[in-house]
GROMACS .gro file of N, CA, C and O in nm:
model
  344
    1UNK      N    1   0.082  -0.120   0.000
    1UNK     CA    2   0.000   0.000   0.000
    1UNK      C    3   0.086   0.126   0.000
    1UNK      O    4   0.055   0.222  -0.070
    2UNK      N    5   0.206   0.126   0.087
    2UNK     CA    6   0.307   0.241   0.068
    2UNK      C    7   0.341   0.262  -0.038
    2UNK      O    8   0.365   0.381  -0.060
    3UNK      N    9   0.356   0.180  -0.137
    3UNK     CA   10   0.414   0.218  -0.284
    3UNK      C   11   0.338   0.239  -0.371
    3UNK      O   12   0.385   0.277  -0.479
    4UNK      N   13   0.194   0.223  -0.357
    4UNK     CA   14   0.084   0.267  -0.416
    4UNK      C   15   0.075   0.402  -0.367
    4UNK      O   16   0.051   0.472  -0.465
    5UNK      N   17   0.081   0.467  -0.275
    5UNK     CA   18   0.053   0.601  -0.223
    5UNK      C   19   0.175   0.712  -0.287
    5UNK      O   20   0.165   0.814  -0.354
    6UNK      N   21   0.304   0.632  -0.228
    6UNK     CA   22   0.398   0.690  -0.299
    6UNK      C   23   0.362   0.702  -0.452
    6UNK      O   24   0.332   0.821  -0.444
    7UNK      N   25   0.350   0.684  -0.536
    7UNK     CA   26   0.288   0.663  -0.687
    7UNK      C   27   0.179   0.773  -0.726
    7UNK      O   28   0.164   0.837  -0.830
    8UNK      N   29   0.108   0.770  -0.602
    8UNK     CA   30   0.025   0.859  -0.636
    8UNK      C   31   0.092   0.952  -0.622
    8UNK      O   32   0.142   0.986  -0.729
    9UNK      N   33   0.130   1.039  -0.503
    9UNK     CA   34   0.190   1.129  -0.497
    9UNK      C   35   0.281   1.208  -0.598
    9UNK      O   36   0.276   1.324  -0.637
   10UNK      N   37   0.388   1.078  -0.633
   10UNK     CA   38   0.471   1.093  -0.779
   10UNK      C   39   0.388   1.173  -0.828
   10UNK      O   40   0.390   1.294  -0.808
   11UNK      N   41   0.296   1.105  -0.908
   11UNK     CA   42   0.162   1.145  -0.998
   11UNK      C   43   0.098   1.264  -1.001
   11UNK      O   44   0.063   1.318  -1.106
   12UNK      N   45   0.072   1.324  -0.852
   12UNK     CA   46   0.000   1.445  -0.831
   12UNK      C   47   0.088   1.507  -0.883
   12UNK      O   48   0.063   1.553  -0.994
   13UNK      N   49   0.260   1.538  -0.810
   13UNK     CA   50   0.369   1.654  -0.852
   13UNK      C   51   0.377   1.661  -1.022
   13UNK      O   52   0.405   1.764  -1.082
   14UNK      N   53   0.346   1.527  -1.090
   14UNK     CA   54   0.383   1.546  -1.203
   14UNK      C   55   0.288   1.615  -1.276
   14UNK      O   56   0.323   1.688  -1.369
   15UNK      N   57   0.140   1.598  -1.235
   15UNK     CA   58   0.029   1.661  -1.334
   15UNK      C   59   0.059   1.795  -1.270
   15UNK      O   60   0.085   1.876  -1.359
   16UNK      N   61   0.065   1.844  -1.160
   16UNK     CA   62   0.096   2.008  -1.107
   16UNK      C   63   0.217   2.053  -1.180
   16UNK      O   64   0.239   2.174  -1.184
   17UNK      N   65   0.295   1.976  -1.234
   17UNK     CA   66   0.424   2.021  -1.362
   17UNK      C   67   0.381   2.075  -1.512
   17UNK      O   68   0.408   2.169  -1.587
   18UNK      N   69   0.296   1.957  -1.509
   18UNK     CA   70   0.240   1.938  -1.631
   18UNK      C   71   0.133   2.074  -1.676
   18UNK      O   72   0.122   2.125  -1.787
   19UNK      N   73   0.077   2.102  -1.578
   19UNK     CA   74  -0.055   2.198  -1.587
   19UNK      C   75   0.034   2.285  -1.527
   19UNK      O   76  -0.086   2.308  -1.509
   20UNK      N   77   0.091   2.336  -1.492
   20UNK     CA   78   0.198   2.448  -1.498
   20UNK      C   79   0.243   2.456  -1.631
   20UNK      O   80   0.223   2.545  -1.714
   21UNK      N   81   0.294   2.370  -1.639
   21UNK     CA   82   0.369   2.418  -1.841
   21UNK      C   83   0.235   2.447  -1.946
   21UNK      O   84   0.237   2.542  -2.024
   22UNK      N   85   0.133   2.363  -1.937
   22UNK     CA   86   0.037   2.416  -2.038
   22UNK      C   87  -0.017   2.597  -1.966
   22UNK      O   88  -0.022   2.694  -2.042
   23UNK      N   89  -0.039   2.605  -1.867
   23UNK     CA   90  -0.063   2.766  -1.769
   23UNK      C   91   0.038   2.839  -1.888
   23UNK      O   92  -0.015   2.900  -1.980
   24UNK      N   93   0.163   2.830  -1.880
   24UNK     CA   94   0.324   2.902  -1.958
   24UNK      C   95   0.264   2.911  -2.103
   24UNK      O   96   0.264   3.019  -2.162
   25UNK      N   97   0.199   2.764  -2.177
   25UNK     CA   98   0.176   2.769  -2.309
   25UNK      C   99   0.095   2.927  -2.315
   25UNK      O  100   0.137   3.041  -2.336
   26UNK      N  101  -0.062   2.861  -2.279
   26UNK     CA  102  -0.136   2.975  -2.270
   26UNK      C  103  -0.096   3.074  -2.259
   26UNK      O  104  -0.143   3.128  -2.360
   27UNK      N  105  -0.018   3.177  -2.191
   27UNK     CA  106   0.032   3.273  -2.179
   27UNK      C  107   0.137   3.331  -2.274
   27UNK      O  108   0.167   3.450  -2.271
   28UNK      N  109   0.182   3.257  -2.343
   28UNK     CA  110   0.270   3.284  -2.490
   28UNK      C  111   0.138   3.279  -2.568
   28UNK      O  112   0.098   3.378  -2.629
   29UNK      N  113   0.073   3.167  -2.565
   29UNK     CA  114   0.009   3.209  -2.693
   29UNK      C  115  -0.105   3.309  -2.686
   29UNK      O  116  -0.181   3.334  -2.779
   30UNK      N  117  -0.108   3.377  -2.539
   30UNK     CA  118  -0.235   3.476  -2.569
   30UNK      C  119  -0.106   3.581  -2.619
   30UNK      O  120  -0.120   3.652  -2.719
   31UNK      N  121   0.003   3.580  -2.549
   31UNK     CA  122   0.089   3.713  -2.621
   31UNK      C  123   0.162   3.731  -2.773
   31UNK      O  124   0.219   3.816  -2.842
   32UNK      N  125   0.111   3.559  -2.777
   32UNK     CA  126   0.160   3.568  -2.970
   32UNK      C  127   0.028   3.601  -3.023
   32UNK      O  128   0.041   3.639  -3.139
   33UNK      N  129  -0.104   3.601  -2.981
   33UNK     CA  130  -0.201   3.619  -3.041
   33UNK      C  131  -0.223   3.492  -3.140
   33UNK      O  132  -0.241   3.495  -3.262
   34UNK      N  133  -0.215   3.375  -3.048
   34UNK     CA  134  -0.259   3.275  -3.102
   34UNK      C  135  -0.374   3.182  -3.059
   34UNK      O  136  -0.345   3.072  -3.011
   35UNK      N  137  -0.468   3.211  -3.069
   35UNK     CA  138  -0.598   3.231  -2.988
   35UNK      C  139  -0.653   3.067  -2.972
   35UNK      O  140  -0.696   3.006  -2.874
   36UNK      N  141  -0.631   3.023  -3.124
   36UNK     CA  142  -0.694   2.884  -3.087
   36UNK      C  143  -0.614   2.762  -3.018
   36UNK      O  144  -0.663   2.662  -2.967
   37UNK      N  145  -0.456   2.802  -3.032
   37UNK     CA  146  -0.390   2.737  -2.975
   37UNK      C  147  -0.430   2.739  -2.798
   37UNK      O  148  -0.449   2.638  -2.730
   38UNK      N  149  -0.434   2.848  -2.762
   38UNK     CA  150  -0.438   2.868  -2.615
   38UNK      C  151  -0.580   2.780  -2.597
   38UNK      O  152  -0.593   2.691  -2.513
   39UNK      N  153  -0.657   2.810  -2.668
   39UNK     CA  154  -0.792   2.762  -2.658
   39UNK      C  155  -0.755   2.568  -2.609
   39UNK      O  156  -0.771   2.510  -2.501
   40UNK      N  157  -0.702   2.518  -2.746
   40UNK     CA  158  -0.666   2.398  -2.711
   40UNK      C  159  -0.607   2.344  -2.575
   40UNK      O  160  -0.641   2.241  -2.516
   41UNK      N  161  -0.501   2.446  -2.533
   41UNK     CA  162  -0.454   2.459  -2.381
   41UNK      C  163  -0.507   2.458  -2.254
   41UNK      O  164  -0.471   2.417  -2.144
   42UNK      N  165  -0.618   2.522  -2.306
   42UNK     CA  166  -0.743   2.523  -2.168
   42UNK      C  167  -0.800   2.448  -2.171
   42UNK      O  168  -0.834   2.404  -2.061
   43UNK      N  169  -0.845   2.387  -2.280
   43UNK     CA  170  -0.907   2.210  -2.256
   43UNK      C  171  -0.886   2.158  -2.215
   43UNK      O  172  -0.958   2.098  -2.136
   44UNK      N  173  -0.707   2.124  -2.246
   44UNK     CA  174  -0.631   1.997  -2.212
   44UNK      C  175  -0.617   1.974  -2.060
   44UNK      O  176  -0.607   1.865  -2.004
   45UNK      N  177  -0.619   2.148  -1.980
   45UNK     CA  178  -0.617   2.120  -1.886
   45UNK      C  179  -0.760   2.112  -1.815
   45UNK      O  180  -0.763   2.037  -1.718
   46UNK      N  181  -0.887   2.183  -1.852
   46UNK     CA  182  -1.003   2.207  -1.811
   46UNK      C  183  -1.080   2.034  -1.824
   46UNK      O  184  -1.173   1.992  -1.756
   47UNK      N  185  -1.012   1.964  -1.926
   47UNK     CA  186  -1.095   1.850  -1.973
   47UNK      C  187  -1.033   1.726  -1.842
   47UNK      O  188  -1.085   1.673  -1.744
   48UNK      N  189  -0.911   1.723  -1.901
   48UNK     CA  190  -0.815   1.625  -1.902
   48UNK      C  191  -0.733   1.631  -1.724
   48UNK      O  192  -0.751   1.557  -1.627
   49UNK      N  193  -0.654   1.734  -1.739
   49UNK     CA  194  -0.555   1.719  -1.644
   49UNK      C  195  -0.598   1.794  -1.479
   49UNK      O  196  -0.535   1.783  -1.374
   50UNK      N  197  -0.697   1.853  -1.500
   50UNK     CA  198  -0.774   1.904  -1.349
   50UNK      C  199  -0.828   1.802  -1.276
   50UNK      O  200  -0.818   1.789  -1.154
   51UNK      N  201  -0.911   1.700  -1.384
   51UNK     CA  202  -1.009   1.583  -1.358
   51UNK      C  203  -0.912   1.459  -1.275
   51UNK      O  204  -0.937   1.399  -1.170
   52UNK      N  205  -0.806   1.450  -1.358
   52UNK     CA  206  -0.724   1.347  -1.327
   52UNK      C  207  -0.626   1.380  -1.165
   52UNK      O  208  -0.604   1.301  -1.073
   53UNK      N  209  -0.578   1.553  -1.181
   53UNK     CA  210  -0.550   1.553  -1.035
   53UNK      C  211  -0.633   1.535  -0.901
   53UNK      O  212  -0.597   1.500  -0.789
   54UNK      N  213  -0.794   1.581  -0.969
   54UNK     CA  214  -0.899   1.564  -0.851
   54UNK      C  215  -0.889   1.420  -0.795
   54UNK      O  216  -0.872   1.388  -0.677
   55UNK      N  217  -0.904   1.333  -0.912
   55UNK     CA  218  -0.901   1.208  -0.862
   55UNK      C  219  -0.779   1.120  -0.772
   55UNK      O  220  -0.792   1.024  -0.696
   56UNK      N  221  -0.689   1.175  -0.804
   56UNK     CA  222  -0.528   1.154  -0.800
   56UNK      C  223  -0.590   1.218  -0.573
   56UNK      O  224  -0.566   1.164  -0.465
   57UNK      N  225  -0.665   1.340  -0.606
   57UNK     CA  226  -0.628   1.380  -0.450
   57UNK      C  227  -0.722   1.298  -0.371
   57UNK      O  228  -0.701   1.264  -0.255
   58UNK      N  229  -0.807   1.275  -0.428
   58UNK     CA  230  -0.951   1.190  -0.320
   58UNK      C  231  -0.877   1.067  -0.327
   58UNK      O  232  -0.920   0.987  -0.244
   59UNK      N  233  -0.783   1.022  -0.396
   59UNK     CA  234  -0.777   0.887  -0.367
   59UNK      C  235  -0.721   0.887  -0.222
   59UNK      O  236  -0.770   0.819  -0.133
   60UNK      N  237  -0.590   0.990  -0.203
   60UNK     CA  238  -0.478   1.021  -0.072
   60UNK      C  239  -0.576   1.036   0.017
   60UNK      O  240  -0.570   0.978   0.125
   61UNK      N  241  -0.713   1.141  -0.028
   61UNK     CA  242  -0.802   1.200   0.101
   61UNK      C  243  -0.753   1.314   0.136
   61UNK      O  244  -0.751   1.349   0.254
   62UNK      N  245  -0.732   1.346   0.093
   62UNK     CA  246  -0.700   1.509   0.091
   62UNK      C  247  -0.804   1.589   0.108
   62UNK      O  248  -0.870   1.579   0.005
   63UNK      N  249  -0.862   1.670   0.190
   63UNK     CA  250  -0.995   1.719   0.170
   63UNK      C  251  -1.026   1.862   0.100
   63UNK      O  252  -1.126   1.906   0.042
   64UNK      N  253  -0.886   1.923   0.133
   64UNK     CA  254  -0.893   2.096   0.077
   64UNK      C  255  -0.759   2.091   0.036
   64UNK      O  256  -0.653   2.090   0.099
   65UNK      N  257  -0.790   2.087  -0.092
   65UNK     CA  258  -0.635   2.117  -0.136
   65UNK      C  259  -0.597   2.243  -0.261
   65UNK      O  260  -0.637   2.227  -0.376
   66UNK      N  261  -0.517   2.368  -0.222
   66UNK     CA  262  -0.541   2.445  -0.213
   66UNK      C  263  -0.482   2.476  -0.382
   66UNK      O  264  -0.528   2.561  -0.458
   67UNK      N  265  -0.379   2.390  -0.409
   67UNK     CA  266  -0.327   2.392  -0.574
   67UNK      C  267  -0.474   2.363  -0.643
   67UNK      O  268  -0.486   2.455  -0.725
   68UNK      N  269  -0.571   2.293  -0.648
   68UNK     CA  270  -0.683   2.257  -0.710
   68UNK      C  271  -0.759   2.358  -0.737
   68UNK      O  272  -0.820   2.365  -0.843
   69UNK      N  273  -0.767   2.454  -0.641
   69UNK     CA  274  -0.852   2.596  -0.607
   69UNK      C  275  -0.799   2.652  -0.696
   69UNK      O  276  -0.845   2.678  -0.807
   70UNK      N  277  -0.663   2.681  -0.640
   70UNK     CA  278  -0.572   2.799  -0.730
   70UNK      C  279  -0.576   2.738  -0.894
   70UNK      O  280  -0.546   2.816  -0.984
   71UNK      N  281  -0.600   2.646  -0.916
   71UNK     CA  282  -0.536   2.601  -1.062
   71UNK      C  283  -0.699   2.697  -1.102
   71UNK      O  284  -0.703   2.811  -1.150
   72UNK      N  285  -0.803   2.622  -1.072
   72UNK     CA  286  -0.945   2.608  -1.139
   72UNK      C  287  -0.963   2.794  -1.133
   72UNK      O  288  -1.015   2.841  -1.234
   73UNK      N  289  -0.928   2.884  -1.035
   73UNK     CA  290  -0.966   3.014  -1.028
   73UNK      C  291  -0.855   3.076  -1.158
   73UNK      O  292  -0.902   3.144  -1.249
   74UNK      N  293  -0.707   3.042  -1.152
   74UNK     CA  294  -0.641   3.065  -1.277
   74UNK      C  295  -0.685   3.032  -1.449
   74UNK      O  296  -0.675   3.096  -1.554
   75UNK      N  297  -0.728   2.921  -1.417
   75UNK     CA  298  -0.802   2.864  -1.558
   75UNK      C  299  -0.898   2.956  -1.604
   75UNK      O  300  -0.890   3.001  -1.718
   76UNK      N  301  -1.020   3.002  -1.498
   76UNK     CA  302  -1.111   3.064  -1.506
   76UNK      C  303  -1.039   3.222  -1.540
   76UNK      O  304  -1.086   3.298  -1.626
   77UNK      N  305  -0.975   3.240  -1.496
   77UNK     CA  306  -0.905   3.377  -1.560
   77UNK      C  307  -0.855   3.381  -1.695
   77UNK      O  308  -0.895   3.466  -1.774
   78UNK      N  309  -0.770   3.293  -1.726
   78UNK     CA  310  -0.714   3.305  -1.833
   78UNK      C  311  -0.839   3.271  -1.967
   78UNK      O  312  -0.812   3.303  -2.082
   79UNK      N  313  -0.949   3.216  -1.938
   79UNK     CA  314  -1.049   3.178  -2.052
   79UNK      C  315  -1.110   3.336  -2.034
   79UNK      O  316  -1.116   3.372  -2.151
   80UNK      N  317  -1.141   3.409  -1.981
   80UNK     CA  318  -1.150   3.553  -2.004
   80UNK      C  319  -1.056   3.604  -2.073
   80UNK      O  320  -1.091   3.669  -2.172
   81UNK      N  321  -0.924   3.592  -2.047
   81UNK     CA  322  -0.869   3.680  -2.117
   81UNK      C  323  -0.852   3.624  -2.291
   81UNK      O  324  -0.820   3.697  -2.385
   82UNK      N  325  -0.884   3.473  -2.302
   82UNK     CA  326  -0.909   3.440  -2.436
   82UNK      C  327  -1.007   3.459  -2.494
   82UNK      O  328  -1.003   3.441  -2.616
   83UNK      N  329  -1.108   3.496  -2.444
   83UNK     CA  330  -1.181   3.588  -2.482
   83UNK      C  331  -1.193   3.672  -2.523
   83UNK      O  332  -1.250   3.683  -2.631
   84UNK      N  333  -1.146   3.772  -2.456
   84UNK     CA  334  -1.108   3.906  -2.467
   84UNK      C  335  -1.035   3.976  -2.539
   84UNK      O  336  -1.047   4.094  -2.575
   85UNK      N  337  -0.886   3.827  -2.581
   85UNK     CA  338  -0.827   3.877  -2.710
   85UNK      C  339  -0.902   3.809  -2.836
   85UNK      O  340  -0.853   3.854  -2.940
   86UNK      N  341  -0.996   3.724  -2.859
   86UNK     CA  342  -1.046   3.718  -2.959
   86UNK      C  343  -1.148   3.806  -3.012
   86UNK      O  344  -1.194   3.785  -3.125
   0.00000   0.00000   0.00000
């Protein structure tokens, strides 16, 4: 069971890497004015990689975890501002 937990953990740091670097994409491509790219960016993480850390934290039991907040209120910002430049 320890090396299953450990694993997860691995797992969490790596998708919080991961959705950090797509956060970086987005932000070049709203300043290259590349609108649909960023667009794609916010999916990947809005679809894909938010869903998978949620699950990744309920498995540990984590009850408030505060990167999850911060990611989902950042996401929610930056789809305004893709907006805004389109």
């Amino acid at each position: 069971m320890a090396k299953r937990i450990k694993r997860v953990e691995k797992g969490i740091e790596s998708l919080k890497r991961e959705i950090e670097e797509h956060f970086n994409k987005i932000d070049r491509d709203i300043q290259e004015n590349n609108i649909d790219r960023g667009r794609y960016h916010l999916k990947e993480i809005d679809k894909s990689l938010l869903n998978a850390l949620e699950i990744k934290i309920k498995i540990l039991g984590i009850k408030d975890d505060t990167s999850l907040r911060t990611y989902k209120e950042k996401l929610e910002k930056l789809k305004k501002d893709i907006e805004g430049a389109s």
